[in-house]
PDB file of C-alpha atoms in Angstrom:
ATOM      1  CA  MET A 887     108.143 189.921 138.378  1.00  0.00           C
ATOM      2  CA  SER A 888     108.323 192.590 135.816  1.00  0.00           C
ATOM      3  CA  LEU A 889     108.953 192.391 132.364  1.00  0.00           C
ATOM      4  CA  ALA A 890     112.809 194.399 132.711  1.00  0.00           C
ATOM      5  CA  ALA A 891     113.208 191.667 135.659  1.00  0.00           C
ATOM      6  CA  PHE A 892     112.078 188.969 133.964  1.00  0.00           C
ATOM      7  CA  LEU A 893     114.307 189.838 130.605  1.00  0.00           C
ATOM      8  CA  LEU A 894     117.417 190.304 133.139  1.00  0.00           C
ATOM      9  CA  VAL A 895     116.725 186.990 134.677  1.00  0.00           C
ATOM     10  CA  ALA A 896     116.557 185.186 131.201  1.00  0.00           C
ATOM     11  CA  ALA A 897     119.947 187.227 130.186  1.00  0.00           C
ATOM     12  CA  VAL A 898     122.209 185.815 132.851  1.00  0.00           C
ATOM     13  CA  ALA A 899     123.708 182.714 132.800  1.00  0.00           C
ATOM     14  CA  ARG A 900     121.656 179.633 134.601  1.00  0.00           C
ATOM     15  CA  PRO A 901     123.887 176.229 135.459  1.00  0.00           C
ATOM     16  CA  ASP A 902     122.415 172.851 135.589  1.00  0.00           C
ATOM     17  CA  LEU A 903     122.107 172.082 139.318  1.00  0.00           C
ATOM     18  CA  PRO A 904     122.346 167.781 139.281  1.00  0.00           C
ATOM     19  CA  ALA A 905     126.062 168.721 136.668  1.00  0.00           C
ATOM     20  CA  VAL A 906     126.894 171.195 139.210  1.00  0.00           C
ATOM     21  CA  GLU A 907     125.842 168.337 142.022  1.00  0.00           C
ATOM     22  CA  SER A 908     128.113 165.835 140.080  1.00  0.00           C
ATOM     23  CA  LEU A 909     131.309 168.099 139.316  1.00  0.00           C
ATOM     24  CA  VAL A 910     131.610 168.919 142.761  1.00  0.00           C
ATOM     25  CA  VAL A 911     132.093 165.451 143.637  1.00  0.00           C
ATOM     26  CA  GLU A 912     134.432 164.919 140.848  1.00  0.00           C
ATOM     27  CA  GLY A 913     136.665 167.655 141.984  1.00  0.00           C
ATOM     28  CA  THR A 914     136.170 166.557 145.408  1.00  0.00           C
ATOM     29  CA  ASN A 915     138.010 163.204 144.610  1.00  0.00           C
ATOM     30  CA  ARG A 916     140.602 164.716 142.506  1.00  0.00           C
ATOM     31  CA  TYR A 917     141.462 166.650 145.218  1.00  0.00           C
ATOM     32  CA  ARG A 918     141.592 164.025 148.121  1.00  0.00           C
ATOM     33  CA  ALA A 919     143.477 162.058 145.352  1.00  0.00           C
ATOM     34  CA  SER A 920     145.893 164.722 144.783  1.00  0.00           C
ATOM     35  CA  GLN A 921     146.595 165.005 148.691  1.00  0.00           C
ATOM     36  CA  GLY A 922     146.845 160.854 148.718  1.00  0.00           C
ATOM     37  CA  LEU A 923     143.378 159.860 150.149  1.00  0.00           C
ATOM     38  CA  ASN A 924     140.775 157.639 148.975  1.00  0.00           C
ATOM     39  CA  THR A 925     137.778 158.933 146.759  1.00  0.00           C
ATOM     40  CA  VAL A 926     134.621 158.948 148.267  1.00  0.00           C
ATOM     41  CA  SER A 927     131.183 157.540 146.651  1.00  0.00           C
ATOM     42  CA  PRO A 928     127.658 159.435 146.516  1.00  0.00           C
ATOM     43  CA  ASN A 929     125.479 157.830 148.934  1.00  0.00           C
ATOM     44  CA  ALA A 930     122.058 158.951 147.985  1.00  0.00           C
ATOM     45  CA  ARG A 931     121.068 158.726 152.039  1.00  0.00           C
ATOM     46  CA  LEU A 932     123.383 161.634 152.594  1.00  0.00           C
ATOM     47  CA  GLU A 933     122.126 163.491 149.611  1.00  0.00           C
ATOM     48  CA  GLN A 934     118.925 163.404 151.173  1.00  0.00           C
ATOM     49  CA  ALA A 935     120.035 165.198 154.327  1.00  0.00           C
ATOM     50  CA  ALA A 936     122.026 167.573 152.500  1.00  0.00           C
ATOM     51  CA  ARG A 937     119.166 168.559 150.122  1.00  0.00           C
ATOM     52  CA  ALA A 938     116.941 168.874 153.175  1.00  0.00           C
ATOM     53  CA  PHE A 939     119.489 170.896 154.570  1.00  0.00           C
ATOM     54  CA  ALA A 940     120.365 173.169 152.069  1.00  0.00           C
ATOM     55  CA  ASN A 941     116.502 173.688 151.200  1.00  0.00           C
ATOM     56  CA  GLN A 942     116.211 174.842 154.944  1.00  0.00           C
ATOM     57  CA  LEU A 943     118.982 177.484 154.594  1.00  0.00           C
ATOM     58  CA  ALA A 944     117.961 178.636 151.203  1.00  0.00           C
ATOM     59  CA  ASP A 945     114.363 179.310 153.161  1.00  0.00           C
ATOM     60  CA  GLY A 946     116.123 181.406 155.371  1.00  0.00           C
ATOM     61  CA  GLY A 947     117.564 179.198 158.086  1.00  0.00           C
ATOM     62  CA  ASN A 948     120.580 180.594 160.093  1.00  0.00           C
ATOM     63  CA  PHE A 949     122.834 179.839 158.022  1.00  0.00           C
ATOM     64  CA  ALA A 950     125.414 177.819 160.302  1.00  0.00           C
ATOM     65  CA  HIS A 951     125.677 174.131 160.824  1.00  0.00           C
ATOM     66  CA  ASP A 952     123.506 174.048 164.166  1.00  0.00           C
ATOM     67  CA  SER A 953     120.848 175.890 162.065  1.00  0.00           C
ATOM     68  CA  GLY A 954     116.855 174.698 163.666  1.00  0.00           C
ATOM     69  CA  GLY A 955     118.845 173.135 165.981  1.00  0.00           C
ATOM     70  CA  THR A 956     119.832 170.327 164.587  1.00  0.00           C
ATOM     71  CA  THR A 957     123.392 168.432 164.060  1.00  0.00           C
ATOM     72  CA  PRO A 958     124.896 167.316 161.090  1.00  0.00           C
ATOM     73  CA  GLU A 959     124.490 163.574 162.659  1.00  0.00           C
ATOM     74  CA  ILE A 960     121.183 164.541 163.470  1.00  0.00           C
ATOM     75  CA  ARG A 961     120.178 165.333 159.977  1.00  0.00           C
ATOM     76  CA  VAL A 962     121.861 162.432 158.388  1.00  0.00           C
ATOM     77  CA  ARG A 963     120.291 159.723 160.694  1.00  0.00           C
ATOM     78  CA  ARG A 964     116.974 160.965 160.115  1.00  0.00           C
ATOM     79  CA  ALA A 965     117.907 160.670 156.452  1.00  0.00           C
ATOM     80  CA  GLY A 966     118.337 156.809 157.746  1.00  0.00           C
ATOM     81  CA  TYR A 967     122.427 156.916 157.719  1.00  0.00           C
ATOM     82  CA  LYS A 968     123.821 155.347 160.616  1.00  0.00           C
ATOM     83  CA  GLU A 969     127.382 157.262 160.378  1.00  0.00           C
ATOM     84  CA  CYS A 970     130.457 157.023 162.834  1.00  0.00           C
ATOM     85  CA  VAL A 971     131.856 159.912 160.983  1.00  0.00           C
ATOM     86  CA  VAL A 972     130.448 162.630 159.230  1.00  0.00           C
ATOM     87  CA  ALA A 973     131.802 166.678 158.421  1.00  0.00           C
ATOM     88  CA  GLU A 974     129.857 168.962 156.361  1.00  0.00           C
ATOM     89  CA  ASN A 975     130.787 172.036 154.728  1.00  0.00           C
ATOM     90  CA  LEU A 976     128.320 174.585 153.798  1.00  0.00           C
ATOM     91  CA  ALA A 977     128.200 177.827 150.591  1.00  0.00           C
ATOM     92  CA  ARG A 978     126.133 180.455 149.252  1.00  0.00           C
ATOM     93  CA  ARG A 979     127.037 182.239 146.483  1.00  0.00           C
ATOM     94  CA  TYR A 980     125.661 184.440 144.069  1.00  0.00           C
ATOM     95  CA  ASP A 981     126.442 187.049 141.309  1.00  0.00           C
ATOM     96  CA  THR A 982     124.180 189.192 139.342  1.00  0.00           C
ATOM     97  CA  ALA A 983     126.000 187.928 135.782  1.00  0.00           C
ATOM     98  CA  GLY A 984     125.078 184.578 137.242  1.00  0.00           C
ATOM     99  CA  PHE A 985     126.810 181.205 136.784  1.00  0.00           C
ATOM    100  CA  THR A 986     127.637 178.493 133.916  1.00  0.00           C
ATOM    101  CA  THR A 987     127.466 174.952 135.146  1.00  0.00           C
ATOM    102  CA  ARG A 988     131.159 174.132 135.342  1.00  0.00           C
ATOM    103  CA  ASP A 989     131.879 177.728 137.107  1.00  0.00           C
ATOM    104  CA  LEU A 990     130.000 177.332 139.812  1.00  0.00           C
ATOM    105  CA  ALA A 991     130.752 174.142 140.402  1.00  0.00           C
ATOM    106  CA  HIS A 992     134.663 175.454 140.372  1.00  0.00           C
ATOM    107  CA  LYS A 993     133.705 177.856 142.680  1.00  0.00           C
ATOM    108  CA  LEU A 994     131.952 175.776 145.240  1.00  0.00           C
ATOM    109  CA  VAL A 995     135.144 173.230 144.890  1.00  0.00           C
ATOM    110  CA  GLN A 996     138.017 175.498 144.752  1.00  0.00           C
ATOM    111  CA  GLY A 997     136.454 177.521 147.793  1.00  0.00           C
ATOM    112  CA  TRP A 998     136.033 174.672 150.335  1.00  0.00           C
ATOM    113  CA  ILE A 999     140.023 173.695 149.171  1.00  0.00           C
ATOM    114  CA  ASP A1000     140.757 178.007 150.127  1.00  0.00           C
ATOM    115  CA  SER A1001     139.214 177.525 154.007  1.00  0.00           C
ATOM    116  CA  PRO A1002     141.194 176.152 156.286  1.00  0.00           C
ATOM    117  CA  GLY A1003     138.056 174.712 157.914  1.00  0.00           C
ATOM    118  CA  HIS A1004     136.577 173.629 154.950  1.00  0.00           C
ATOM    119  CA  ARG A1005     139.849 172.015 153.508  1.00  0.00           C
ATOM    120  CA  LYS A1006     140.114 169.833 156.742  1.00  0.00           C
ATOM    121  CA  ASN A1007     136.387 168.235 156.438  1.00  0.00           C
ATOM    122  CA  MET A1008     137.062 167.813 152.356  1.00  0.00           C
ATOM    123  CA  LEU A1009     140.322 165.767 153.187  1.00  0.00           C
ATOM    124  CA  GLU A1010     138.617 163.522 156.128  1.00  0.00           C
ATOM    125  CA  ALA A1011     140.731 160.636 155.697  1.00  0.00           C
ATOM    126  CA  ASP A1012     137.922 158.274 157.616  1.00  0.00           C
ATOM    127  CA  ALA A1013     135.527 158.759 154.803  1.00  0.00           C
ATOM    128  CA  LEU A1014     134.066 156.766 152.738  1.00  0.00           C
ATOM    129  CA  GLU A1015     131.083 158.133 151.217  1.00  0.00           C
ATOM    130  CA  THR A1016     129.453 161.864 150.308  1.00  0.00           C
ATOM    131  CA  GLY A1017     126.380 163.433 149.896  1.00  0.00           C
ATOM    132  CA  VAL A1018     125.897 166.979 147.646  1.00  0.00           C
ATOM    133  CA  ALA A1019     123.014 169.156 147.472  1.00  0.00           C
ATOM    134  CA  VAL A1020     122.762 172.692 145.266  1.00  0.00           C
ATOM    135  CA  VAL A1021     119.759 174.642 145.786  1.00  0.00           C
ATOM    136  CA  SER A1022     118.815 178.218 144.305  1.00  0.00           C
ATOM    137  CA  ARG A1023     116.307 180.925 145.084  1.00  0.00           C
ATOM    138  CA  GLN A1024     115.141 183.724 142.546  1.00  0.00           C
ATOM    139  CA  ARG A1025     115.897 186.932 144.810  1.00  0.00           C
ATOM    140  CA  ASP A1026     114.778 189.926 143.214  1.00  0.00           C
ATOM    141  CA  LYS A1027     117.723 190.819 141.009  1.00  0.00           C
ATOM    142  CA  TYR A1028     119.792 187.475 140.850  1.00  0.00           C
ATOM    143  CA  GLU A1029     119.480 183.858 141.745  1.00  0.00           C
ATOM    144  CA  GLU A1030     121.584 182.867 145.145  1.00  0.00           C
ATOM    145  CA  PHE A1031     122.990 178.995 145.271  1.00  0.00           C
ATOM    146  CA  TYR A1032     123.061 177.414 148.746  1.00  0.00           C
ATOM    147  CA  SER A1033     125.469 174.112 148.448  1.00  0.00           C
ATOM    148  CA  VAL A1034     125.585 171.396 151.381  1.00  0.00           C
ATOM    149  CA  GLN A1035     128.235 169.000 151.195  1.00  0.00           C
ATOM    150  CA  LEU A1036     128.677 166.014 153.491  1.00  0.00           C
ATOM    151  CA  PHE A1037     131.758 163.478 153.849  1.00  0.00           C
ATOM    152  CA  ALA A1038     130.437 160.201 155.949  1.00  0.00           C
ATOM    153  CA  ARG A1039     131.742 156.701 157.268  1.00  0.00           C
ATOM    154  CA  ASN A1040     128.160 154.356 158.176  1.00  0.00           C
ATOM    155  CA  GLU A1041     128.924 152.191 161.001  1.00  0.00           C
ATOM    156  CA  SER A1042     128.826 149.237 158.840  1.00  0.00           C
ATOM    157  CA  SER A1043     132.481 150.030 157.884  1.00  0.00           C
ATOM    158  CA  ALA A1044     133.764 150.594 161.472  1.00  0.00           C
ATOM    159  CA  VAL A1045     136.590 148.715 162.336  1.00  0.00           C
ATOM    160  CA  ARG A1046     136.586 145.622 164.649  1.00  0.00           C
ATOM    161  CA  PHE A1047     139.720 143.453 166.217  1.00  0.00           C
ATOM    162  CA  ARG A1048     140.807 142.206 168.639  1.00  0.00           C
ATOM    163  CA  VAL A1049     143.932 142.502 171.200  1.00  0.00           C
ATOM    164  CA  ARG A1050     145.070 138.982 172.924  1.00  0.00           C
ATOM    165  CA  ASN A1051     147.926 138.930 175.154  1.00  0.00           C
ATOM    166  CA  TRP A1052     149.712 135.273 175.501  1.00  0.00           C
ATOM    167  CA  ASN A1053     152.451 137.119 177.309  1.00  0.00           C
ATOM    168  CA  ALA A1054     153.594 136.033 180.888  1.00  0.00           C
ATOM    169  CA  SER A1055     153.473 139.782 181.778  1.00  0.00           C
ATOM    170  CA  GLN A1056     150.780 142.313 181.167  1.00  0.00           C
ATOM    171  CA  VAL A1057     151.284 144.436 178.019  1.00  0.00           C
ATOM    172  CA  SER A1058     150.520 148.135 176.983  1.00  0.00           C
ATOM    173  CA  TYR A1059     149.568 149.286 173.514  1.00  0.00           C
ATOM    174  CA  ARG A1060     147.353 152.442 172.370  1.00  0.00           C
ATOM    175  CA  VAL A1061     144.791 152.862 169.821  1.00  0.00           C
ATOM    176  CA  ASN A1062     144.810 156.148 167.949  1.00  0.00           C
ATOM    177  CA  GLY A1063     146.413 157.535 170.914  1.00  0.00           C
ATOM    178  CA  LYS A1064     144.279 155.920 173.792  1.00  0.00           C
ATOM    179  CA  ALA A1065     146.357 153.806 176.378  1.00  0.00           C
ATOM    180  CA  PHE A1066     144.989 150.788 177.224  1.00  0.00           C
ATOM    181  CA  THR A1067     146.573 147.468 179.258  1.00  0.00           C
ATOM    182  CA  LEU A1068     146.059 143.978 178.764  1.00  0.00           C
ATOM    183  CA  ASP A1069     146.920 141.276 181.571  1.00  0.00           C
ATOM    184  CA  PRO A1070     148.344 137.874 180.876  1.00  0.00           C
ATOM    185  CA  ASN A1071     145.972 135.313 178.827  1.00  0.00           C
ATOM    186  CA  TRP A1072     142.947 138.169 178.263  1.00  0.00           C
ATOM    187  CA  GLY A1073     142.154 139.555 175.027  1.00  0.00           C
ATOM    188  CA  ARG A1074     140.088 143.169 174.243  1.00  0.00           C
ATOM    189  CA  GLU A1075     137.651 143.885 171.778  1.00  0.00           C
ATOM    190  CA  HIS A1076     137.884 146.923 169.980  1.00  0.00           C
ATOM    191  CA  PHE A1077     135.733 148.810 167.785  1.00  0.00           C
ATOM    192  CA  ARG A1078     136.894 152.373 166.232  1.00  0.00           C
ATOM    193  CA  CYS A1079     135.075 154.239 163.538  1.00  0.00           C
ATOM    194  CA  SER A1080     138.915 156.009 162.571  1.00  0.00           C
ATOM    195  CA  THR A1081     141.504 154.093 161.265  1.00  0.00           C
ATOM    196  CA  PRO A1082     142.984 152.703 164.304  1.00  0.00           C
ATOM    197  CA  ASP A1083     146.692 152.971 164.700  1.00  0.00           C
ATOM    198  CA  LEU A1084     147.903 150.421 167.051  1.00  0.00           C
ATOM    199  CA  LEU A1085     151.200 150.686 168.929  1.00  0.00           C
ATOM    200  CA  PHE A1086     152.451 148.370 171.213  1.00  0.00           C
ATOM    201  CA  GLU A1087     154.685 149.168 173.902  1.00  0.00           C
ATOM    202  CA  GLY A1088     157.083 148.387 176.704  1.00  0.00           C
ATOM    203  CA  ARG A1089     157.080 144.375 176.627  1.00  0.00           C
ATOM    204  CA  ALA A1090     155.429 144.303 173.623  1.00  0.00           C
ATOM    205  CA  ARG A1091     156.691 145.608 169.830  1.00  0.00           C
ATOM    206  CA  GLY A1092     154.582 146.432 166.793  1.00  0.00           C
ATOM    207  CA  HIS A1093     153.025 149.215 165.167  1.00  0.00           C
ATOM    208  CA  PHE A1094     150.267 148.409 163.159  1.00  0.00           C
ATOM    209  CA  GLU A1095     147.122 150.021 161.282  1.00  0.00           C
ATOM    210  CA  ALA A1096     144.578 147.269 162.642  1.00  0.00           C
ATOM    211  CA  THR A1097     142.275 145.856 159.786  1.00  0.00           C
ATOM    212  CA  ALA A1098     138.388 144.872 160.521  1.00  0.00           C
ATOM    213  CA  ASN A1099     137.746 141.078 162.392  1.00  0.00           C
ATOM    214  CA  ALA A1100     141.722 140.672 162.941  1.00  0.00           C
ATOM    215  CA  CYS A1101     143.692 139.769 165.974  1.00  0.00           C
ATOM    216  CA  TYR A1102     146.772 141.238 167.455  1.00  0.00           C
ATOM    217  CA  VAL A1103     148.469 138.160 169.471  1.00  0.00           C
ATOM    218  CA  VAL A1104     151.364 139.067 171.616  1.00  0.00           C
ATOM    219  CA  GLN A1105     153.823 136.159 172.027  1.00  0.00           C
ATOM    220  CA  ALA A1106     155.469 134.733 174.783  1.00  0.00           C
ATOM    221  CA  ASN A1107     158.565 136.474 173.824  1.00  0.00           C
ATOM    222  CA  GLY A1108     156.808 140.257 173.152  1.00  0.00           C
ATOM    223  CA  GLU A1109     156.267 140.167 169.294  1.00  0.00           C
ATOM    224  CA  VAL A1110     153.343 140.704 168.536  1.00  0.00           C
ATOM    225  CA  LYS A1111     151.545 138.340 165.425  1.00  0.00           C
ATOM    226  CA  PRO A1112     148.412 139.973 163.612  1.00  0.00           C
ATOM    227  CA  GLU A1113     146.452 137.016 162.891  1.00  0.00           C
ATOM    228  CA  PRO A1114     143.971 138.440 159.601  1.00  0.00           C
ATOM    229  CA  GLY A1115     141.479 135.457 160.451  1.00  0.00           C
ATOM    230  CA  GLY A1116     140.836 136.423 163.976  1.00  0.00           C
ATOM    231  CA  CYS A1117     141.553 134.757 167.199  1.00  0.00           C
ATOM    232  CA  GLU A1118     141.769 130.937 167.653  1.00  0.00           C
TER     233      GLU A1118
END
């Protein structure tokens, strides 16, 4: 690098990248909270997957979610995270004047908020954890920043619940819109990564946000009784 180029690099603002990552998580959680959603917690395995992919992109990989023939699901699994929900945001930014720590974090978060597809990922209601990585590469006249943010929910946080029919007739119900029927004196277990919306139709009556390990029992009169401790 020439002396002139060195002096130019030294003159521009240089962000603290670990601090940028923390500020991105904070900004994301403020936005989720403003939309009535839960906050997401940093996860080391998700951060590992995000950092590996950010470095791949920075080193010349195709700037796309399927870069290198992989997917977000494959990448988080390689990092040891067993996902049942995963979404990914990417960003690439540079400015010949550089960025301060807070300015870069703000531009990343706001850029994703302003993009419908990225905003949808930020507002993934079923996500519980996140992983953020920001890496940089020095180009000839500027520093370029590559950012990856993952939103995910682990398989261990999936919701299992049962439906049991003590009614004398077959009952119909829907779980997140998918239709099911259940004959008298039968039960069925459901496993959902997303928050289960449980709606009974026809003879049975009730609308629930199903909770883990609960049992929803259709009574003889058609009413549905939630049993938080499971089926007897």
